[in-house]
mmCIF file of C-alpha atoms in Angstrom:
data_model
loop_
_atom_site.group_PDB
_atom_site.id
_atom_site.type_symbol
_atom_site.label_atom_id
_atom_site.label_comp_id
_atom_site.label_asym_id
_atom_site.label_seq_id
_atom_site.Cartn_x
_atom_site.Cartn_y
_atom_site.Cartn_z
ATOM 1 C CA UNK A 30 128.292 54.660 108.526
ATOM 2 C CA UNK A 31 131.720 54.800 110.299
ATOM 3 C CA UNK A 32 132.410 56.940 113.215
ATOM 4 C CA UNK A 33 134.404 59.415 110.804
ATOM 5 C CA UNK A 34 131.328 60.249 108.633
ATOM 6 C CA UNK A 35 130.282 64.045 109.038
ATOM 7 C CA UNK A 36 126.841 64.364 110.925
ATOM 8 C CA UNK A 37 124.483 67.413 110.969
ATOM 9 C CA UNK A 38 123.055 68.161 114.351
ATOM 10 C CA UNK A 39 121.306 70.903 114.758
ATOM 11 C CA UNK A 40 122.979 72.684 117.986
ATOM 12 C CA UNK A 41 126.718 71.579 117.047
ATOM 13 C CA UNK A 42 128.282 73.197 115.099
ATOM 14 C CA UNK A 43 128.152 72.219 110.946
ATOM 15 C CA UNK A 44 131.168 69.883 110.000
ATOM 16 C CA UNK A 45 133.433 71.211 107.769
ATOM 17 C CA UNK A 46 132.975 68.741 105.085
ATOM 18 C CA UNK A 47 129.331 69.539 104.771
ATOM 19 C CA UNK A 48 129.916 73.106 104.613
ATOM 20 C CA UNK A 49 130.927 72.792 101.408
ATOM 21 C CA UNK A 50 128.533 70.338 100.149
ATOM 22 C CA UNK A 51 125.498 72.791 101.428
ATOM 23 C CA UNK A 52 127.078 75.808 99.774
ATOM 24 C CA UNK A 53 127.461 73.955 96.512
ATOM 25 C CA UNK A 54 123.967 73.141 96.712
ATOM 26 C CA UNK A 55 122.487 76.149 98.178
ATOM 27 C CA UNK A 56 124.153 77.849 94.752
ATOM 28 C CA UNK A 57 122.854 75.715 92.551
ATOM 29 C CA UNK A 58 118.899 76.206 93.561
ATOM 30 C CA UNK A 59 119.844 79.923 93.685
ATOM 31 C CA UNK A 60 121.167 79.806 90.305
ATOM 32 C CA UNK A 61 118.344 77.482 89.007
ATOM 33 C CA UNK A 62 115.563 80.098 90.899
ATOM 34 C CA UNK A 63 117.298 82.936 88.855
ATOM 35 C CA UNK A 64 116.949 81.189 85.529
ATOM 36 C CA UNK A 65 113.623 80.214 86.199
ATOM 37 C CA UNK A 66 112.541 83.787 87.227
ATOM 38 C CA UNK A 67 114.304 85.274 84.188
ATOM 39 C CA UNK A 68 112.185 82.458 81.576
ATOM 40 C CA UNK A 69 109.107 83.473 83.182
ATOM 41 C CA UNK A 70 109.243 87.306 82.948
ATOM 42 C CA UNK A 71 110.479 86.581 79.068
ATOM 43 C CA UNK A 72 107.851 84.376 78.252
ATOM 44 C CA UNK A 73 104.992 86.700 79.499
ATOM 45 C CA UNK A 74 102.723 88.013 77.343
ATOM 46 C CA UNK A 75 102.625 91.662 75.615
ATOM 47 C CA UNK A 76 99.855 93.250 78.323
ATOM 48 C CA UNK A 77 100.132 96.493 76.607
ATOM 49 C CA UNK A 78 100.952 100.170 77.778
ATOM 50 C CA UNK A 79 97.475 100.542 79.761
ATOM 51 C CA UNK A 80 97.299 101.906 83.152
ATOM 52 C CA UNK A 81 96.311 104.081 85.853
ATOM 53 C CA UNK A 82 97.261 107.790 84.686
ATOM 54 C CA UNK A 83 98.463 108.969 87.899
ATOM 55 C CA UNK A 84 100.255 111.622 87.002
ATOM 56 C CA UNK A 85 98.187 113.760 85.175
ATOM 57 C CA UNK A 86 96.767 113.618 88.478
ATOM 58 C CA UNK A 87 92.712 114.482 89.216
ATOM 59 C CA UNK A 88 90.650 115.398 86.645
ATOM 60 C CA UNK A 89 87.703 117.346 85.639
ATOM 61 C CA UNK A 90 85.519 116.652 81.973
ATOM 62 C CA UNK A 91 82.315 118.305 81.695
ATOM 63 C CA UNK A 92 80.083 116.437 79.022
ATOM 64 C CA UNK A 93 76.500 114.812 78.180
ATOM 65 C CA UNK A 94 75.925 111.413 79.783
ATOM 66 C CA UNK A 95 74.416 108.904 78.275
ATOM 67 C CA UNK A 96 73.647 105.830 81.174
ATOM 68 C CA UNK A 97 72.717 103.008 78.431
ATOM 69 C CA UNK A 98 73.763 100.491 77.688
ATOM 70 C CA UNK A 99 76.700 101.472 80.605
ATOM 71 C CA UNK A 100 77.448 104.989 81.664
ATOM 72 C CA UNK A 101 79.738 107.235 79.504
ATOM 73 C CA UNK A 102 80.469 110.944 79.382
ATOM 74 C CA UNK A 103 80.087 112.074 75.819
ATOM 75 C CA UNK A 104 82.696 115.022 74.872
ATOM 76 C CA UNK A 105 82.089 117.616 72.260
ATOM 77 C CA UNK A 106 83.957 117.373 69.033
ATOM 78 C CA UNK A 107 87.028 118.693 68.563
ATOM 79 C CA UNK A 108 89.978 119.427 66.484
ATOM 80 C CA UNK A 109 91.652 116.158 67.253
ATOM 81 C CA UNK A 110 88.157 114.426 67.757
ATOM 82 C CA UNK A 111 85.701 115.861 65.361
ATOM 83 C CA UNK A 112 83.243 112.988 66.133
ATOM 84 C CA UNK A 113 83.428 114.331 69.718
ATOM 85 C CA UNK A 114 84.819 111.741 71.968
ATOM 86 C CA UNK A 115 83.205 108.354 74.718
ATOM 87 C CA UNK A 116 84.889 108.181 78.137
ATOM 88 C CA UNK A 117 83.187 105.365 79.359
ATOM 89 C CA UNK A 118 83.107 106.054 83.882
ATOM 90 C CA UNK A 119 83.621 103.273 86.210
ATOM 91 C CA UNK A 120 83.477 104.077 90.210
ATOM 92 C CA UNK A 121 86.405 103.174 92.723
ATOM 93 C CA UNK A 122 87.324 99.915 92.732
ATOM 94 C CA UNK A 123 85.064 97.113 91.195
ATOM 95 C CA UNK A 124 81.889 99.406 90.872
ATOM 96 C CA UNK A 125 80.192 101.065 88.401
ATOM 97 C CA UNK A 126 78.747 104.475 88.350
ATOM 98 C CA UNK A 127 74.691 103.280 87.303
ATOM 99 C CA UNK A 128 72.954 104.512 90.366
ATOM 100 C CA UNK A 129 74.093 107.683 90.521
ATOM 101 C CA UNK A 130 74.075 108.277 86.867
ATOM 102 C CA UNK A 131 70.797 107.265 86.545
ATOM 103 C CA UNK A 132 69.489 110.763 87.388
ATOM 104 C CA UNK A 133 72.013 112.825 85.375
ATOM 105 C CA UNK A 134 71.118 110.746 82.073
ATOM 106 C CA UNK A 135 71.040 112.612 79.196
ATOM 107 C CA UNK A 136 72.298 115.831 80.738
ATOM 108 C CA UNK A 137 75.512 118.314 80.251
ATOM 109 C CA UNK A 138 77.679 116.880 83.841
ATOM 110 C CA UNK A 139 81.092 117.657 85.449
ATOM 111 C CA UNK A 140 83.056 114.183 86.064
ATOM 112 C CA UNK A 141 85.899 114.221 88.319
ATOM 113 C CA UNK A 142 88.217 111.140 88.719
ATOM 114 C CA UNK A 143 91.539 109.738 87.664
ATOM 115 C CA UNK A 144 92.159 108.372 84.046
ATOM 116 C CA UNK A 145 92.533 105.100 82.827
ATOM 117 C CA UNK A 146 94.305 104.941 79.568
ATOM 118 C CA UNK A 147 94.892 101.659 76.651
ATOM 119 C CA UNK A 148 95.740 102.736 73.189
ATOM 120 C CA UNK A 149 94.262 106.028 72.560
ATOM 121 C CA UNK A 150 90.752 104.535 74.489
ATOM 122 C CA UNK A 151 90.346 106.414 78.280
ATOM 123 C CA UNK A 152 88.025 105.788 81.186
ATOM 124 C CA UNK A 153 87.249 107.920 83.977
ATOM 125 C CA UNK A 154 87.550 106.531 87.764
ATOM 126 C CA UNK A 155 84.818 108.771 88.904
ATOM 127 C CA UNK A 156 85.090 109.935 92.665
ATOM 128 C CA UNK A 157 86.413 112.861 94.711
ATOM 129 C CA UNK A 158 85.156 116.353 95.635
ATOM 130 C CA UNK A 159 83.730 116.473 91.720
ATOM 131 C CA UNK A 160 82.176 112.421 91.809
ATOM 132 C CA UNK A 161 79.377 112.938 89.245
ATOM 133 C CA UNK A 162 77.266 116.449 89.323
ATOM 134 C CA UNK A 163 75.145 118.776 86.821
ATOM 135 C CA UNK A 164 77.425 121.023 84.803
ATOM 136 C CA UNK A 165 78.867 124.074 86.564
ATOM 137 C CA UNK A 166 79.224 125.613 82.850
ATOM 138 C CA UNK A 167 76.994 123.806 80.598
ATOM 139 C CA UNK A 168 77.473 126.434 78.273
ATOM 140 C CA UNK A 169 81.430 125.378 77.549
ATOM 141 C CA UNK A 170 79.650 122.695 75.969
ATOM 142 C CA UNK A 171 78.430 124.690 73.119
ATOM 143 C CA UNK A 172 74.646 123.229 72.814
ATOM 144 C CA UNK A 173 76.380 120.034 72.214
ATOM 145 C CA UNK A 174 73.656 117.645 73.428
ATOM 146 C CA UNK A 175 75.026 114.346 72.892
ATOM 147 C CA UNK A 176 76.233 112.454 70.057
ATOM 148 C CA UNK A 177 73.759 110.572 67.212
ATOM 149 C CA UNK A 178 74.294 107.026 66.930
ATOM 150 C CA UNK A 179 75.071 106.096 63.687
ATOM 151 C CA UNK A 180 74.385 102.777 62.380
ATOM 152 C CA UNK A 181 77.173 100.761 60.644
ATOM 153 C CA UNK A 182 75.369 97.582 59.970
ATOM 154 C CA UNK A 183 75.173 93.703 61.226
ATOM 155 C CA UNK A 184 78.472 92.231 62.064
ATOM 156 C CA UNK A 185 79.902 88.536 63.352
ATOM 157 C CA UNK A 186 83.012 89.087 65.172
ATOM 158 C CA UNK A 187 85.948 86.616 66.760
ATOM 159 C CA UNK A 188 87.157 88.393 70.352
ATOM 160 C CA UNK A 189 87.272 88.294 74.058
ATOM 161 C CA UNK A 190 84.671 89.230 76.382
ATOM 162 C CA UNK A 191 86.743 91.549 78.813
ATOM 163 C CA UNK A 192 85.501 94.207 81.773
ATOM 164 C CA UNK A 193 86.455 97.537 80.682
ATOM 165 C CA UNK A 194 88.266 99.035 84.088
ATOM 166 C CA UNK A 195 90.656 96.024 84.049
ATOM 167 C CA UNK A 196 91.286 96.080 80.256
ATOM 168 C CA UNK A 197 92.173 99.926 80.009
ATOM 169 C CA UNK A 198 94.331 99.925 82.707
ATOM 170 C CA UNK A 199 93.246 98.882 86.592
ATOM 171 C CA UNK A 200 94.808 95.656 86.520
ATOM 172 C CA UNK A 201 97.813 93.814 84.368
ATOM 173 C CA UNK A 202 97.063 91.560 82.757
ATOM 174 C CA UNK A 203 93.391 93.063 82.665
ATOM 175 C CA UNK A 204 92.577 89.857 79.932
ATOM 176 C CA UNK A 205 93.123 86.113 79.509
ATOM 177 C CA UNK A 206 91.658 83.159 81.759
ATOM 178 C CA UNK A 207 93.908 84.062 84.548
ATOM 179 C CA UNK A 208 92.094 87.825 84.538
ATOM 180 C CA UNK A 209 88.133 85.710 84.493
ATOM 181 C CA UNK A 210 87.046 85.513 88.360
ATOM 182 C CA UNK A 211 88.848 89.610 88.358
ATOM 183 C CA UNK A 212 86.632 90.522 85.308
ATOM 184 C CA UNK A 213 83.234 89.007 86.879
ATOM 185 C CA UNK A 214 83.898 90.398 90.125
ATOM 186 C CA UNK A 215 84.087 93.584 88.013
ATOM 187 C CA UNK A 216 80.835 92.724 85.439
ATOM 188 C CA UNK A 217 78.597 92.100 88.720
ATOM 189 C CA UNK A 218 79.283 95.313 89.941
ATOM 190 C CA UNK A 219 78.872 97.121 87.188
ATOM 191 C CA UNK A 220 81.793 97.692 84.997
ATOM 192 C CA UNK A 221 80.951 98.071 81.815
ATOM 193 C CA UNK A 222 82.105 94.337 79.282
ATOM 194 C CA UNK A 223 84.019 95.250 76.551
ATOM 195 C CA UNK A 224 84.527 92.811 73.407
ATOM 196 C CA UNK A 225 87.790 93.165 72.029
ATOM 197 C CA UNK A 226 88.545 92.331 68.561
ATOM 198 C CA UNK A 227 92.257 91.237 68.021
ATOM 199 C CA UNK A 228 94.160 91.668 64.779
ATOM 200 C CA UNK A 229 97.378 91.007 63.120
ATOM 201 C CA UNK A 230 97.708 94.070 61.488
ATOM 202 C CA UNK A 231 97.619 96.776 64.222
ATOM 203 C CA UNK A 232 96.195 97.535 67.606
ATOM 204 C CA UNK A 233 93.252 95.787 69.110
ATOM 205 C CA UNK A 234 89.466 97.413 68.079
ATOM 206 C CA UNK A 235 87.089 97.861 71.275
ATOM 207 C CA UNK A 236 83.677 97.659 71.307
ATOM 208 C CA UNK A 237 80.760 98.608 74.052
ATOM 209 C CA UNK A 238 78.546 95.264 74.706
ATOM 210 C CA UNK A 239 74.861 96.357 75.029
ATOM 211 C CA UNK A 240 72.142 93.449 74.462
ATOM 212 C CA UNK A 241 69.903 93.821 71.606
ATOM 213 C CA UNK A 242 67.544 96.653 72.856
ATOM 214 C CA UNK A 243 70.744 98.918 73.722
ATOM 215 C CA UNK A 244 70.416 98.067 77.110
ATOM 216 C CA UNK A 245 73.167 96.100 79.729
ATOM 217 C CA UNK A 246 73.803 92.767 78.765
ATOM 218 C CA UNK A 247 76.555 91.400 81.647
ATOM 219 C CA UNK A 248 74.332 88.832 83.260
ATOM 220 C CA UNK A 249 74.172 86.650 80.153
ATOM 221 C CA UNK A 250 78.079 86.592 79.638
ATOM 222 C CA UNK A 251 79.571 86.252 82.686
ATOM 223 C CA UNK A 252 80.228 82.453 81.812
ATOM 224 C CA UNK A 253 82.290 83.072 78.447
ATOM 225 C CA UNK A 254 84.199 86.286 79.614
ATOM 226 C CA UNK A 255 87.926 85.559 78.858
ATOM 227 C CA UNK A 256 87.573 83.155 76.234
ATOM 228 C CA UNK A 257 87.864 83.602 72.691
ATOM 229 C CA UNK A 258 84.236 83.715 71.138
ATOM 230 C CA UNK A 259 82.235 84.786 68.229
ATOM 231 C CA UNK A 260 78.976 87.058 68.512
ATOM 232 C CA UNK A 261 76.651 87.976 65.958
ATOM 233 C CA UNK A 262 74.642 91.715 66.443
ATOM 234 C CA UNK A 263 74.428 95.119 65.304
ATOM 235 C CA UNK A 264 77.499 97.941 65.472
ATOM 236 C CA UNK A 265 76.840 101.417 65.753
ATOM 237 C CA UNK A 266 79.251 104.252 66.720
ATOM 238 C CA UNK A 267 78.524 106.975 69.069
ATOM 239 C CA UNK A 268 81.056 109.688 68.759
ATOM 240 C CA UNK A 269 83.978 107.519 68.893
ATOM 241 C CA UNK A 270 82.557 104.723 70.525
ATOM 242 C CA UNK A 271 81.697 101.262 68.691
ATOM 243 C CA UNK A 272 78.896 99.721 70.222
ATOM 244 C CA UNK A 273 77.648 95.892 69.544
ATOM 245 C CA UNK A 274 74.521 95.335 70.274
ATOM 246 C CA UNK A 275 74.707 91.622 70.256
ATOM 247 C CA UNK A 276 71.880 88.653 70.378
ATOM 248 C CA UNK A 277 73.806 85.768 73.649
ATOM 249 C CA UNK A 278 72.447 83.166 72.062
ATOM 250 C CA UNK A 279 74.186 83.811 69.063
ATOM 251 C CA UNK A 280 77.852 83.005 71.098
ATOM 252 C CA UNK A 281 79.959 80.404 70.018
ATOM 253 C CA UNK A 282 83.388 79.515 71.433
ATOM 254 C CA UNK A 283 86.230 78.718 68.794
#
């Protein structure tokens, strides 16, 4: 190197020739940073219009719950719903609502919480000054005491084993193998699994999990949630609410 040759140190001022040479390169990792940020955004997957509905701010339903196979408040049929409508409940944060439901199953309740909301499928956040009580006005309900379930036969089904809370809204993307440790975190504390059937032709369809008896069944899928499986079991709805009531062993990853 002859004595001429520009040399960086550190509490000199920077020669003029490598002024230039540092701003050509500091502009080209900027520029390459920007076109790498703007390829990743673009190639991210659809994660759907499901979130948090803060807005509509904190709500009150008053309905019949029902604590198995995971807690949901059961509406009474309406115009727009004349099956009556399932709003599965979820507590704050990765918790589920069992425990305190356990002693309100089967009767008319107020729930008070924030919405979730994927598609036209909602969960309640329960929590607040409402949290979960007996019905202040039982008789708004009508006698309503609870929907039937109806039995619409033995299916096999391709999906993903999702929890609910992240899936309808709590977290984006609430699905996928990069959502799994999220989803178990919320399975173990008792968010209700979800097994969602994707199609071609229009939105995804949602089903309850429930093990064969109608009772929970998270414990025996934590290690195939986020993957693409197939389960074999019965479907019922209840109100508008598909449950499977699938056999684990009959799981098989495609």
């Amino acid at each position: 190197m002859s004595a001429r040759d520009p040399f960086y140190v550190g509490w000199l001022p920077m020669p003029r020739p490598l002024v230039g040479f540092l701003a050509v390169v500091a502009g080209a990792m900027l520029g390459a940073s920007a076109v790498l940020a703007v390829a990743l955004v673009t190639a991210q997957g659809d994660w759907r219009d499901a979130s948090f509905q803060w807005g509509e701010g904190y709500r009150t339903l008053t309905g019949v719950l029902r604590v198995e196979p995971y807690p949901v408040l059961y509406l009474p049929p309406d115009t727009e719903n004349p099956r009556g409508r399932a709003v599965p409940l979820s507590g704050e944060g990765k918790r589920g609502v069992r425990d305190r439901a356990a002693a309100l199953d089967g009767r008319a309740v107020d729930a008070g919480g924030f919405i979730l909301r994927a598609g036209d499928r909602e969960m309640l956040q329960v929590g607040g000054e409402v949290d979960l009580r007996p019905a202040m006005d039982a008789a708004a309900l009508d006698g309503f005491a609870g929907p039937d379930a109806e039995a619409v036969g033995p299916r096999t089904l391709r999906g993903e084993i999702v929890d609910s809370k992240c899936y309808l809204g709590a977290m984006r993307p609430g699905q996928g193998k990069t959502h799994k440790l999220c989803a178990n975190l919320c399975l173990v504390g008792g968010i209700s699994p979800m097994f969602v059937v994707y199609r071609s032709d229009g939105p995804p369809e949602l089903l309850l999990l429930a093990d064969p008896a109608g009772g929970p069944v998270t414990g025996a899928l934590l290690d195939d949630t986020a993957r693409y499986v197939e389960l074999s079991g019965i479907v019922e709805r209840r109100a508008d609410l598909l449950v499977f009531k699938v056999d684990p062993a009959s799981l098989r990853p495609l």
